[in-house]
Coordinates of C-alpha atoms in Angstrom, one line a residue:
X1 CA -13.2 -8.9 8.5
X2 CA -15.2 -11.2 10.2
X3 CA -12.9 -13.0 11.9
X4 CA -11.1 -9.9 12.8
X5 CA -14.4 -8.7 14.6
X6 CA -14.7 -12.2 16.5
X7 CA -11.0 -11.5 18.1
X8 CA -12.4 -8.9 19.7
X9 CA -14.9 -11.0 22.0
X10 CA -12.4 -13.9 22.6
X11 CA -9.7 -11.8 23.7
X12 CA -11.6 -10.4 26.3
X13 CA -12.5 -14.3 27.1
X14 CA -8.9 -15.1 27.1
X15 CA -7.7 -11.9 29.2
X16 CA -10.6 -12.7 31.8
X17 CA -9.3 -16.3 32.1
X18 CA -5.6 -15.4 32.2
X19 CA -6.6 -13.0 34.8
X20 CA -8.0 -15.6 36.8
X21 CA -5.6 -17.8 36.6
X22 CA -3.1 -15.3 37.6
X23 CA -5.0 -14.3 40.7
X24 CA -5.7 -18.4 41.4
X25 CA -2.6 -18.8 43.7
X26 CA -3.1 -18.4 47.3
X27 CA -2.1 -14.7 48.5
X28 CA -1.0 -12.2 46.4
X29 CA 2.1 -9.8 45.6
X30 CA 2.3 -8.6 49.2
X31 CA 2.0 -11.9 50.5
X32 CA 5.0 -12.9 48.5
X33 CA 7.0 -9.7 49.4
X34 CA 6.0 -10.7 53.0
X35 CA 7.6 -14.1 52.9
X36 CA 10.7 -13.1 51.3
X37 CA 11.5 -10.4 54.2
X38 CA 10.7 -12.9 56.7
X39 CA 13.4 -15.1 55.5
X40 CA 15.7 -12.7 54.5
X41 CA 15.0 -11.5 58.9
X42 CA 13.3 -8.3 57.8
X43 CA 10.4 -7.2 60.3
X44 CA 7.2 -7.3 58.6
X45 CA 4.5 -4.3 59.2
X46 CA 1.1 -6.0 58.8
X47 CA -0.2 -2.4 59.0
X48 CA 1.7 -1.7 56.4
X49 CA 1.2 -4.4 54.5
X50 CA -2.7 -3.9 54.8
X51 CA -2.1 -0.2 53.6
X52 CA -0.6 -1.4 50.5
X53 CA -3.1 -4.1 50.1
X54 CA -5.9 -1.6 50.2
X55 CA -3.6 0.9 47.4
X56 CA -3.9 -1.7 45.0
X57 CA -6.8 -3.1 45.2
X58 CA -6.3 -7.0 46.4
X59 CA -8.7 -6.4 49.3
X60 CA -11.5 -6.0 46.4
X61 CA -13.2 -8.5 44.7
X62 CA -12.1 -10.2 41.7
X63 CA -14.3 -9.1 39.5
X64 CA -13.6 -5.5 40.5
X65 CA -9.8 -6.0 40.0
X66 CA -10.3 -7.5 37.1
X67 CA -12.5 -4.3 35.8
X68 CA -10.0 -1.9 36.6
X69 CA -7.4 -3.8 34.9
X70 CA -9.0 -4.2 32.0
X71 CA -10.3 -0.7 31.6
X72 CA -7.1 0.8 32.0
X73 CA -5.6 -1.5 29.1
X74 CA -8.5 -0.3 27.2
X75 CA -7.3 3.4 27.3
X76 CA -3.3 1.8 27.0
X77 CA -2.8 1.8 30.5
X78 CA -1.4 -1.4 31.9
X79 CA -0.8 -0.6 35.2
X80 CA 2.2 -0.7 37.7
X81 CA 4.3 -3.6 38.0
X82 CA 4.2 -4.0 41.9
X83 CA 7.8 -5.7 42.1
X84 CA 9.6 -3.0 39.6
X85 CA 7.7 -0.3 40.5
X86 CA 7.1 1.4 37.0
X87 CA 4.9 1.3 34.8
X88 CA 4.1 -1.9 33.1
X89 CA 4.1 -0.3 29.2
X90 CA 7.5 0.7 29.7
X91 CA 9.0 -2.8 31.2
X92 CA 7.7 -4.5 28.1
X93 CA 7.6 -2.8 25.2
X94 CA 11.7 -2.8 24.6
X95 CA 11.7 -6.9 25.7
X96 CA 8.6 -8.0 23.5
X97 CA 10.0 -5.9 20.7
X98 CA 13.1 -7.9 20.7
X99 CA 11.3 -10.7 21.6
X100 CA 9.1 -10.5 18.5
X101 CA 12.4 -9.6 16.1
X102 CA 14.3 -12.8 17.4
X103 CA 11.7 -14.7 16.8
X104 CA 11.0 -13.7 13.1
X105 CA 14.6 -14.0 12.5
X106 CA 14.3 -17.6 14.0
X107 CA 11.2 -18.2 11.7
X108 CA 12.9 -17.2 8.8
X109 CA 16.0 -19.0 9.7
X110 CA 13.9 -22.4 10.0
X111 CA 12.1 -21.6 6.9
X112 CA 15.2 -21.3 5.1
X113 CA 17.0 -24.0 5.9
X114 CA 13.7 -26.7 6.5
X115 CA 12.7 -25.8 2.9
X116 CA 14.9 -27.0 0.4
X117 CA 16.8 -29.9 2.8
X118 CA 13.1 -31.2 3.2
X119 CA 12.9 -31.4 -0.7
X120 CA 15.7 -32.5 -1.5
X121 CA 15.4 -35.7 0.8
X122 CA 11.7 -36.5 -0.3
X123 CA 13.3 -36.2 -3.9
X124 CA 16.2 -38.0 -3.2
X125 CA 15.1 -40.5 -0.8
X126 CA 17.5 -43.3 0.9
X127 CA 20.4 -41.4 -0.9
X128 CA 23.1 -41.0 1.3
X129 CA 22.2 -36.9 1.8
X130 CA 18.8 -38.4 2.8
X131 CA 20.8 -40.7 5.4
X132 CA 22.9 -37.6 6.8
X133 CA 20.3 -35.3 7.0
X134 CA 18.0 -37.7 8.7
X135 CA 20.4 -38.3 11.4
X136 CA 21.3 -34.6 12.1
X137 CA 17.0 -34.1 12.3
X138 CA 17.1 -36.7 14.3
X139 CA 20.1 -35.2 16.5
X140 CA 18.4 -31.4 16.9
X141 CA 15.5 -33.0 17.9
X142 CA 16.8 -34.7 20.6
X143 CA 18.8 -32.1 21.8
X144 CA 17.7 -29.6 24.3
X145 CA 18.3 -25.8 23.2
X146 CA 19.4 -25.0 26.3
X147 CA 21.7 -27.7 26.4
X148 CA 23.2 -26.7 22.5
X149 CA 23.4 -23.2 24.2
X150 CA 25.8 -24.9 26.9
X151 CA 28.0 -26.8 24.0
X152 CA 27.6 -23.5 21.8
X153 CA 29.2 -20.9 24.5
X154 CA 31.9 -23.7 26.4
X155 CA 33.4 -24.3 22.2
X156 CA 33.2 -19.8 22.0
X157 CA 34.9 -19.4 25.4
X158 CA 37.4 -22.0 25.7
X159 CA 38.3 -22.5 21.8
X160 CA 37.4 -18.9 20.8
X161 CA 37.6 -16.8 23.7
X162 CA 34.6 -14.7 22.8
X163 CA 31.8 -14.4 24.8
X164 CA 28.2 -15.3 22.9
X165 CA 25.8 -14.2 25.8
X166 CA 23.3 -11.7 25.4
X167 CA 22.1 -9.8 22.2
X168 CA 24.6 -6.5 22.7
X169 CA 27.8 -5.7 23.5
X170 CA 28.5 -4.2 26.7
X171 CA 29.0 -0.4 25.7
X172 CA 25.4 -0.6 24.0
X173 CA 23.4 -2.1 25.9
X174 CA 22.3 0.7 27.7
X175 CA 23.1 3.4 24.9
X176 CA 19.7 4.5 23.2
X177 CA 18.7 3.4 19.7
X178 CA 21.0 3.9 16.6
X179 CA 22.3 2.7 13.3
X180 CA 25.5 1.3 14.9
X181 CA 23.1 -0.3 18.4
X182 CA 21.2 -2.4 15.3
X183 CA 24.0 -3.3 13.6
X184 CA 25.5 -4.8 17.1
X185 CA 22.2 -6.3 17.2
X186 CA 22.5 -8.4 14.1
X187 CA 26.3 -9.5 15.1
X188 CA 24.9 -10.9 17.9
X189 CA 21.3 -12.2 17.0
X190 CA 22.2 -15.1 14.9
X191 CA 23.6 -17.2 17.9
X192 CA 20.1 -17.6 19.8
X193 CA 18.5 -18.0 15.8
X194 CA 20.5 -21.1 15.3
X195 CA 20.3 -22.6 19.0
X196 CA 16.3 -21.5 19.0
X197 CA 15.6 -22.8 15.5
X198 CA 17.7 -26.3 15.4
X199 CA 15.0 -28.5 17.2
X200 CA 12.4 -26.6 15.0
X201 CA 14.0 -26.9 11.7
X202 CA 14.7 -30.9 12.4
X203 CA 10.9 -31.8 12.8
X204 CA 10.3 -29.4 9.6
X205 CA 12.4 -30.9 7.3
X206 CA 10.7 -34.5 8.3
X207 CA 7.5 -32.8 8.1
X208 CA 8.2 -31.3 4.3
X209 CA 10.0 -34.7 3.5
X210 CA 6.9 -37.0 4.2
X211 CA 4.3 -34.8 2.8
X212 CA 6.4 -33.9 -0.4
X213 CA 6.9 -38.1 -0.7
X214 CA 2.8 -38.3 -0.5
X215 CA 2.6 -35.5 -3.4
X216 CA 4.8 -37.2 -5.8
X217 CA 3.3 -40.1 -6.6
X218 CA 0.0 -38.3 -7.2
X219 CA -1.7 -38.6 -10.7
X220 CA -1.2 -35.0 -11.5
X221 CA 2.5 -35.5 -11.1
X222 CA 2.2 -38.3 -13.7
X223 CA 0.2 -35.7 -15.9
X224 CA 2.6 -32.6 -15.4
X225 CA 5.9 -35.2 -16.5
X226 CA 4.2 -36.8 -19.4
X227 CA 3.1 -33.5 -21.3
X228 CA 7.3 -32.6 -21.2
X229 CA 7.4 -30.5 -17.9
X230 CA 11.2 -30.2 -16.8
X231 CA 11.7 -32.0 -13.1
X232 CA 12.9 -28.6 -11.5
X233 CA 9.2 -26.6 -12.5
X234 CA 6.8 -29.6 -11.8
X235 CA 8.4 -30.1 -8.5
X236 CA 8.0 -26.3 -7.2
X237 CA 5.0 -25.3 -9.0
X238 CA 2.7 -28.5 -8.1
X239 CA 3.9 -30.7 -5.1
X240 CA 6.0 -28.3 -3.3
X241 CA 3.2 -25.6 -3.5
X242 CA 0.9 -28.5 -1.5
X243 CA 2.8 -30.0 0.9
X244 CA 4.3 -26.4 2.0
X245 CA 1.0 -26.1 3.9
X246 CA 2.5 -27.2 8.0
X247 CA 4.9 -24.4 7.1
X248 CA 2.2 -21.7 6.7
X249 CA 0.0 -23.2 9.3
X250 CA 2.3 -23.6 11.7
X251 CA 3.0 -19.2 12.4
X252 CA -0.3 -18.8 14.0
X253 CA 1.5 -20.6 17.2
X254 CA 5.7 -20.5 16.3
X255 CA 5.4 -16.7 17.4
X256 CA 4.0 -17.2 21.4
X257 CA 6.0 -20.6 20.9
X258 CA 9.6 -19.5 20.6
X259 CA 8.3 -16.2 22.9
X260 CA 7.5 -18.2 25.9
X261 CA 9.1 -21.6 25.4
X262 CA 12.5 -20.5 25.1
X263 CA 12.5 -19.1 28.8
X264 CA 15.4 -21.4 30.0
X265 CA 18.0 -20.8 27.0
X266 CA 17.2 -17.0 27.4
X267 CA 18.9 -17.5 31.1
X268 CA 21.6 -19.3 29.7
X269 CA 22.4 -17.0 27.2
X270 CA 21.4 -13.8 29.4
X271 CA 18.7 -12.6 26.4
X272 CA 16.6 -9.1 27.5
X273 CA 13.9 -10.6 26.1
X274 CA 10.2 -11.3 27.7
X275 CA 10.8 -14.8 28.9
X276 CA 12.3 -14.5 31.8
X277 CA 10.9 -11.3 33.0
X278 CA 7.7 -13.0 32.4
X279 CA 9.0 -16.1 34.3
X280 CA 9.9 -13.8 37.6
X281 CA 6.4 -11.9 37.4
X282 CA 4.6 -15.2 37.5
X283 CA 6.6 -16.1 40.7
X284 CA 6.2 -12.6 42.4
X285 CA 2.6 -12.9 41.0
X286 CA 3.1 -9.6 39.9
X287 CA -0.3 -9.4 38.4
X288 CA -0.3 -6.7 36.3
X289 CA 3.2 -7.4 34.4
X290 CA 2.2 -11.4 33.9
X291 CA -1.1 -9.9 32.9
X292 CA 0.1 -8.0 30.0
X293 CA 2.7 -10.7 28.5
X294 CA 0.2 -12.7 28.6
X295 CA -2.7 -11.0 27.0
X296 CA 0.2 -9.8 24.3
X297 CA 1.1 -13.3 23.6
X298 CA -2.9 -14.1 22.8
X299 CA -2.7 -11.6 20.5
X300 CA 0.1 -12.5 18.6
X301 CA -1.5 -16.5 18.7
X302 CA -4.8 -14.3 17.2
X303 CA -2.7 -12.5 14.5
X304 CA -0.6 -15.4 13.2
X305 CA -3.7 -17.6 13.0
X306 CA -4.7 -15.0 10.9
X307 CA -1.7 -14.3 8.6
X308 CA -1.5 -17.9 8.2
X309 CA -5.0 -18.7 7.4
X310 CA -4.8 -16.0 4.9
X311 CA -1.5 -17.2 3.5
X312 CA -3.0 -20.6 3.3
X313 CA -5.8 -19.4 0.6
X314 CA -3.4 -17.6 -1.4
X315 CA -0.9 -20.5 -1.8
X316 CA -2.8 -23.3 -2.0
X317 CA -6.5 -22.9 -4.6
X318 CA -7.8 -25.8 -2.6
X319 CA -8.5 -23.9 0.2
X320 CA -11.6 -21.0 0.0
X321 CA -13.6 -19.7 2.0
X322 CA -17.0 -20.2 1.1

């Protein structure tokens, strides 16, 4: 509860500063507009353009802007996106929401496969399945997702001759919500999951596999085997339960992570997701749009510190809050 009730003054902190930052730049939206009709030839109206700047606001002072923003997001208003000209709520809502839903998929996918590889080679160490997963870590590491997402839809056009873009097919993409739209939606979903989650379930499984290696050779380990525990049971119940700990620490930032990091394999892959609308408000410093994904990410960073923290006391009796 109490940490709940300190989110509330630090995301007005963090809104405040992404605000500024936003509005740090030189110029503004219309400034931007302004340049790109000049050097498409279009005539640019500087009354015009001073009427507009006055309709929103950017002839006020910061603080003032700022004011009205936040008030209206307050009452669940975020404003007008300048560039799209609609409201902000309903540009993002549909994008975050399958924004957020890839990348719990993604989470769970890296979860489920970082887990028991990174046991198995901290159990079996220097076996050859060590050696071979090893190298493929090593492999996804090094390679850029939007590079794999290159390889991955070259092998599905030329070998295949399917395409693997986007998260619909083309007759649903704009048909409204329905049993047969999610099921689409789950045929499609798993291709970004693996390219998204490779590079993160390589440094995982090196994670798990050096913290399970410190566990084992602990004294309670020693203790658990000599009073006739079998191997499978003392492994899960003691060691695995302590070095699983970078796994639940690390959702307070894998959610904004794989939301905003994976901007340049959702324009290789064509995702609707918030990345690259994000991306082009920030360049048409469209102030209210970037505003609100940025603000939502915080919040997600506030609520998976949370969860995890949380998680943390619940799985491991070491850790209390006192």
């Amino acid at each position: 509860a109490r940490r709940v009730l300190w989110a509330i003054p630090f995301l007005f902190a963090v809104s405040l500063i992404a605000f500024a930052l936003i509005s740090a730049p030189p110029g503004d939206y219309l400034t931007t507009f302004a340049a790109t009709l000049s050097q498409s030839g279009d005539v640019v109206d500087e009354a015009r353009l001073d009427a507009l700047r006055e309709r929103y606001g950017f002839d006020q002072p910061f603080i003032v802007q700022y004011l009205r923003w936040i008030g209206g997001v307050l009452q669940g208003d975020f404003g007008i996106s300048f560039e799209w000209q609609q409201p902000v709520g309903q540009l993002i809502w549909e994008r975050m929401a399958l924004s957020v839903t890839l990348a719990l998929a993604t989470l769970m996918f890296t979860w489920a496969v970082a887990l028991p590889i990174g046991i198995y080679s901290a159990v079996r160490k220097y076996s050859l399945g060590d050696y071979f997963f090893t190298t493929i870590g090593f492999i996804g590491l090094a390679t850029p997702n939007f590079l794999f997402a290159l390889v991955l839809m070259y092998i599905a056009v030329v070998h295949f001759g399917s395409d693997v873009s986007g998260l619909f097919s083309e007759e649903y993409q704009d048909a409204p919500w329905s049993l047969a739209k999610f099921g689409d939606l789950m045929a499609h979903i798993w291709i970004p999951v693996i390219i998204l989650g490779t590079s993160a379930t390589a440094s995982l499984v090196r994670i798990m596999r050096a913290n399970l290696l410190d566990e084992l050779h602990r004294p309670y380990v020693t203790t658990a085997r000599a009073k006739g525990l079998s191997e499978f049971r003392l492994i899960m119940k003691y060691p695995v339960r302590i070095a699983i700990n970078p796994f639940i620490s690390t959702i307070g930032w894998a959610f904004p992570q794989l939301i905003s990091g994976a901007v340049i394999t959702a324009f290789v892959l064509s995702l609707p997701t918030s990345g690259p609308l994000m991306l082009q408000a920030l360049l048409a410093q469209d102030m209210y749009l970037a505003g609100a994904f940025i603000l939502l990410l915080c919040c997600l960073s506030i609520v998976g510190m949370l969860v995890s923290d949380i998680l943390l006391a619940l799985i491991d009796p070491r850790i209390r809050f006192r």
